[in-house]
mmCIF file of C-alpha atoms in Angstrom:
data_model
loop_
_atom_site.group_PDB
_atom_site.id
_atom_site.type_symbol
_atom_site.label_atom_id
_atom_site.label_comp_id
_atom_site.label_asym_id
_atom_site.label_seq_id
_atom_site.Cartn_x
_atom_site.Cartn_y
_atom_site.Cartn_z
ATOM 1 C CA UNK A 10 11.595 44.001 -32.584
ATOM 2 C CA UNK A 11 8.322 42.201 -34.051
ATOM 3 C CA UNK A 12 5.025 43.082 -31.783
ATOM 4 C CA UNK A 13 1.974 41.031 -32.546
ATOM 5 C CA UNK A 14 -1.201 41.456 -30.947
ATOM 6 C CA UNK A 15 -3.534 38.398 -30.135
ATOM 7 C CA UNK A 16 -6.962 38.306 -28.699
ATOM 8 C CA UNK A 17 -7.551 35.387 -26.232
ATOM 9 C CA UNK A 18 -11.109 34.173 -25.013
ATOM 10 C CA UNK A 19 -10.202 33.541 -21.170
ATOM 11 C CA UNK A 20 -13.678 32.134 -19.783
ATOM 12 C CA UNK A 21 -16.806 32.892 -18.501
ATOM 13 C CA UNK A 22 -17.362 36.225 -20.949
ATOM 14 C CA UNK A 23 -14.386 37.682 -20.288
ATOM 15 C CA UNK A 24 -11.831 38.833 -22.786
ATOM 16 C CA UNK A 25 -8.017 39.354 -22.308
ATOM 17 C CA UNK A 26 -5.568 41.240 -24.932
ATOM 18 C CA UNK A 27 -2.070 40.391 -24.844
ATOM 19 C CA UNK A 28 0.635 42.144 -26.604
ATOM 20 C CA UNK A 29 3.722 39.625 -27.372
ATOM 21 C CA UNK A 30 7.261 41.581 -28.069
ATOM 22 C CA UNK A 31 9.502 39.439 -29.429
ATOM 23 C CA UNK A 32 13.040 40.862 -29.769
ATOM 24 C CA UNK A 33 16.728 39.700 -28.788
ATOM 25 C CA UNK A 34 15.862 35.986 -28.564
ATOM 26 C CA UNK A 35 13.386 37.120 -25.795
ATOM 27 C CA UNK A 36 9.628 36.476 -25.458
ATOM 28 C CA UNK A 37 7.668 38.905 -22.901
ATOM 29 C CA UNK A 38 4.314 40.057 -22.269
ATOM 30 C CA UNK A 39 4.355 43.529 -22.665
ATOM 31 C CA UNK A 40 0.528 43.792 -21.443
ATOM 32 C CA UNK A 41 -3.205 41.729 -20.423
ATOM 33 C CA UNK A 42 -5.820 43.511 -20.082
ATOM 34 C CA UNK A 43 -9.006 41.542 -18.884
ATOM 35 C CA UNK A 44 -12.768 43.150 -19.859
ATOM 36 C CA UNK A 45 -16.156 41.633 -19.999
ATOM 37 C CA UNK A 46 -18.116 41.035 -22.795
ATOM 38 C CA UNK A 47 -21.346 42.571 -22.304
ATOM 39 C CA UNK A 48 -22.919 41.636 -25.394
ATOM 40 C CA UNK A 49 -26.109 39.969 -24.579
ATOM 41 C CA UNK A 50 -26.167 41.191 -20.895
ATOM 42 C CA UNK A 51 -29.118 43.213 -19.530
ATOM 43 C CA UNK A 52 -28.591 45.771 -16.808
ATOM 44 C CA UNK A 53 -29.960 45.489 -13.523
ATOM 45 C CA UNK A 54 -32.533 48.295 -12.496
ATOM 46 C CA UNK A 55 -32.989 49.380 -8.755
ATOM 47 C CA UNK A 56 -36.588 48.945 -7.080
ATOM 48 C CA UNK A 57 -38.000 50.671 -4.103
ATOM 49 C CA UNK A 58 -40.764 48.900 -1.849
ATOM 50 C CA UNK A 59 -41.777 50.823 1.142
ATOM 51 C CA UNK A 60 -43.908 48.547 3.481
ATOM 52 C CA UNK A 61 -44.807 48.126 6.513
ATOM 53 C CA UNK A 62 -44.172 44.884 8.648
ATOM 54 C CA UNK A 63 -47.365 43.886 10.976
ATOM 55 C CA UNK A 64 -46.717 41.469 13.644
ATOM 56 C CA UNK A 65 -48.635 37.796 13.296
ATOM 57 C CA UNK A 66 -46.103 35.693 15.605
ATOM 58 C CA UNK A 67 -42.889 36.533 17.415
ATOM 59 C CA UNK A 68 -41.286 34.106 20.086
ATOM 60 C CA UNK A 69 -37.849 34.476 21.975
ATOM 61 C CA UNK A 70 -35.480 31.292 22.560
ATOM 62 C CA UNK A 71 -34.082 31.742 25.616
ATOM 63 C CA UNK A 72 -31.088 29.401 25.598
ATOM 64 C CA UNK A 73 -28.567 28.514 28.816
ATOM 65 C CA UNK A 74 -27.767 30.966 30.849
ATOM 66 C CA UNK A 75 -31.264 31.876 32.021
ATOM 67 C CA UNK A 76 -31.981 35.562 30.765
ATOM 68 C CA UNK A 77 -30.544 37.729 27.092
ATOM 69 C CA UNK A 78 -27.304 36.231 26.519
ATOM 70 C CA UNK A 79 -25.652 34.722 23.115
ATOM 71 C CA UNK A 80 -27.494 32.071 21.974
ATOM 72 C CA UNK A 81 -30.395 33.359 22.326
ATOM 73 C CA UNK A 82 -33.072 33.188 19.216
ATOM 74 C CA UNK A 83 -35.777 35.431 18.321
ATOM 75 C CA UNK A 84 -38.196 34.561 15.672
ATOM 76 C CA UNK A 85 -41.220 36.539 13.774
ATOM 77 C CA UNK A 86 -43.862 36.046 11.316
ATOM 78 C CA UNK A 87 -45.352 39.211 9.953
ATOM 79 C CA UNK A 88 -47.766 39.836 7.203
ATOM 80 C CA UNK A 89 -46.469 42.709 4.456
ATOM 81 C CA UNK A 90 -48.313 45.603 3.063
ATOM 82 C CA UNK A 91 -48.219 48.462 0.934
ATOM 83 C CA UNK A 92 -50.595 51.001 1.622
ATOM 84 C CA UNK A 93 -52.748 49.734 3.752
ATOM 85 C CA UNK A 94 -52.859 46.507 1.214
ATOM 86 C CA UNK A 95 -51.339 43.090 2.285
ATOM 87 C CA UNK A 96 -48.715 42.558 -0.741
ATOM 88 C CA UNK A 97 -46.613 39.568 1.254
ATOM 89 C CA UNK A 98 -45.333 38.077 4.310
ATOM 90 C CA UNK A 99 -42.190 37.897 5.762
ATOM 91 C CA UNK A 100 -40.152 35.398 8.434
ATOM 92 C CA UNK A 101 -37.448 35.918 10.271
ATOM 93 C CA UNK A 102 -35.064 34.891 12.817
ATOM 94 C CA UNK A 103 -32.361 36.516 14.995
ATOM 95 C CA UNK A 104 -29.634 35.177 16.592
ATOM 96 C CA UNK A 105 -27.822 36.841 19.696
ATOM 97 C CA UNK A 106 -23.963 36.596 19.384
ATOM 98 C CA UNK A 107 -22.714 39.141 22.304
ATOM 99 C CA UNK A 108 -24.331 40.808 25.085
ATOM 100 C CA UNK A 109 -22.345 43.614 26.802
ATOM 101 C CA UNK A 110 -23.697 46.064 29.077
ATOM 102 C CA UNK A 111 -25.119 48.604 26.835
ATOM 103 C CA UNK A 112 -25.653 46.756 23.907
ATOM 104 C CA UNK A 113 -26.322 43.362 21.669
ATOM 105 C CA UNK A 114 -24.782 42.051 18.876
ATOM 106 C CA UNK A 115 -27.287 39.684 16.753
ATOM 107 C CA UNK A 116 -27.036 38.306 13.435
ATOM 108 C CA UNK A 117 -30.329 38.382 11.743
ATOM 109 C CA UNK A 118 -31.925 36.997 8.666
ATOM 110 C CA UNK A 119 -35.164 38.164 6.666
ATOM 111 C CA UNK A 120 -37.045 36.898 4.178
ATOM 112 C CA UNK A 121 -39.671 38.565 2.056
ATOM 113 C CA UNK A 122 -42.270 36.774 0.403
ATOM 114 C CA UNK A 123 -43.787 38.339 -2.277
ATOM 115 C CA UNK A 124 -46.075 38.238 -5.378
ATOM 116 C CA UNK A 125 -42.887 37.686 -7.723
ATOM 117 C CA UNK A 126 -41.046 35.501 -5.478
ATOM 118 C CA UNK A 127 -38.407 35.599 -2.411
ATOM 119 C CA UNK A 128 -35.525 38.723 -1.270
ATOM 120 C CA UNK A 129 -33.632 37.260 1.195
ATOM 121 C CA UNK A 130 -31.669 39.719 3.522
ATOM 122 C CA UNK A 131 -29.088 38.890 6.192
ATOM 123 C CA UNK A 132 -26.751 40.787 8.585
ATOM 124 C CA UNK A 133 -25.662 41.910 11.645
ATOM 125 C CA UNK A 134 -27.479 44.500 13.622
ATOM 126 C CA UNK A 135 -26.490 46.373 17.243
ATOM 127 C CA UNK A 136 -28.837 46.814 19.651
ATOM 128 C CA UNK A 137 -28.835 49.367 22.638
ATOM 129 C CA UNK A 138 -30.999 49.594 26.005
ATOM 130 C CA UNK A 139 -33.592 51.225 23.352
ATOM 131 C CA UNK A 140 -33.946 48.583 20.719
ATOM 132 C CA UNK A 141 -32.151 48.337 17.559
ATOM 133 C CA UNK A 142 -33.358 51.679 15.996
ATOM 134 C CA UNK A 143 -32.939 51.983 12.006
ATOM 135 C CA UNK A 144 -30.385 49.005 10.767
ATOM 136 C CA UNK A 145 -29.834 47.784 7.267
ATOM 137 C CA UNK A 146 -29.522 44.040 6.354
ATOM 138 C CA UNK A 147 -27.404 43.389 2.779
ATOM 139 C CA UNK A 148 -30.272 41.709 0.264
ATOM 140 C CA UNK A 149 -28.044 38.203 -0.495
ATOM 141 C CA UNK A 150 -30.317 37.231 -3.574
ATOM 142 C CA UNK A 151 -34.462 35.394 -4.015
ATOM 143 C CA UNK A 152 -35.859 33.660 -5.769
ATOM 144 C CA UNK A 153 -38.474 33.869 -8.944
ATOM 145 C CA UNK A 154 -38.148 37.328 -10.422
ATOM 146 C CA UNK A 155 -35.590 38.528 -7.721
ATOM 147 C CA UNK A 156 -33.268 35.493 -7.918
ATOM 148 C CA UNK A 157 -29.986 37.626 -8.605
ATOM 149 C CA UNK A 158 -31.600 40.286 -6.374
ATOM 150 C CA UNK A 159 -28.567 42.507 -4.687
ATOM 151 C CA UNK A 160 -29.629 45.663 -2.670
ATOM 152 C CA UNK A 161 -29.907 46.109 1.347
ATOM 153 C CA UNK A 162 -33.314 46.455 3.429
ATOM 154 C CA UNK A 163 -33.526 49.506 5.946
ATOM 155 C CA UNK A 164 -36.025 48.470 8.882
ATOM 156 C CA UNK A 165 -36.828 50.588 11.539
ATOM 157 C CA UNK A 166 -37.413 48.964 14.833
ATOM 158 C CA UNK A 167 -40.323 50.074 16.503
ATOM 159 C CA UNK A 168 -41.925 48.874 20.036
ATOM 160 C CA UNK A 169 -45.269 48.796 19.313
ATOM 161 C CA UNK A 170 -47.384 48.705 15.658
ATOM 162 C CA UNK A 171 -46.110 48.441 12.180
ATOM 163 C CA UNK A 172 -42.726 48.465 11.222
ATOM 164 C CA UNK A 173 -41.397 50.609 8.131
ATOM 165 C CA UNK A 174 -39.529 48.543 6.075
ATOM 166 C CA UNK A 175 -37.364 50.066 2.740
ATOM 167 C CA UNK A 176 -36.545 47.430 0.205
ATOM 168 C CA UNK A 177 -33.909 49.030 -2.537
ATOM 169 C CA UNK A 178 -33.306 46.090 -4.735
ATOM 170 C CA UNK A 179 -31.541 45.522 -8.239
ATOM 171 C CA UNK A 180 -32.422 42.642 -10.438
#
C-alpha cells in the first residue's frame, strides 16, 4: 500500500490535511483534519468599563391591552460616566414579550456610545414584582474600534439614581 500525504488550502484561512491510501485498487481517505492559519491574526484582548448609567429620558409604550402586557415598549436615553466623568451615552429600548403573574419576559437592546465608537448589546432579561435585578445582555459587535467587539454587559437595575453598568469586552 502507497500513502501520500497532500496539503489542501480549503478557504477562508483554513487548512485541511488529507492522507490518501491507495492499496487493492481502492482509493480512501484515511484522515482531514481542518486548522486555521493564524499567521497574520492578532488576538483579541478583554476590556473592563465600569460606569454608571444616569437617566436623561425614559418613556413606556403602552400598546393594546391597556396596562403591562407584551407589546409593550420601553425606551431610555442616559448619559455615561466613569468616575464621576461623562465618557458616553447610551440608548435603549425594551420590548415586553410575556407577562405572567410574577414575572416579565422582555427582549432588550443597548447601545453604548463611546469615545472609540459603538458596543451594541442585546438579550433577553426576566423581570419579577421587584424589577429586573442584575441581568447580562451578550455584546453582538460596534462599531469604530469595537467593531468585532464580543463580550456581555452586566447592568444592575436600580429604582432610583445611577445605574452600575460592567462592560467586559474583547476586540
Amino acid at each position: 500500500m502507497k500513502t501520500t500525504k497532500r496539503t489542501v488550502v480549503v478557504g477562508a484561512g483554513v487548512t485541511a490535511i488529507a492522507a490518501v491510501v491507495v492499496g487493492a485498487g481502492v482509493t480512501a481517505i484515511a484522515a482531514a483534519v481542518a486548522t486555521p492559519v493564524l499567521a497574520g491574526t492578532a488576538a483579541a484582548s478583554t476590556h473592563t468599563f465600569n460606569l454608571k448609567m444616569h437617566q436623561v429620558s425614559d418613556r413606556h409604550v403602552d400598546q393594546k391591552p391597556a396596562g403591562f402586557s407584551a407589546g409593550d415598549e420601553d425606551l431610555q436615553a442616559t448619559r455615561l460616566t466613569d468616575a464621576g466623568k461623562t465618557v458616553g451615552w447610551e440608548t435603549g429600548d425594551c420590548l415586553t414579550t410575556r407577562v405572567g403573574k410574577s414575572a416579565a419576559v422582555q427582549l432588550c437592546r443597548f447601545v453604548f456610545n463611546l469615545h472609540d465608537g459603538q458596543i451594541v448589546s442585546t438579550g433577553a432579561v426576566k423581570a419579577g414584582r421587584g424589577g429586573p435585578g442584575t441581568f447580562s445582555l451578550a455584546i453582538t459587535g460596534g462599531t469604530g474600534t469595537y467593531a468585532d467587539a464580543t463580550g456581555q454587559v452586566s447592568v444592575t437595575a436600580v429604582n432610583r439614581g445611577s445605574v452600575p453598568v460592567t462592560i467586559d469586552a474583547s476586540y
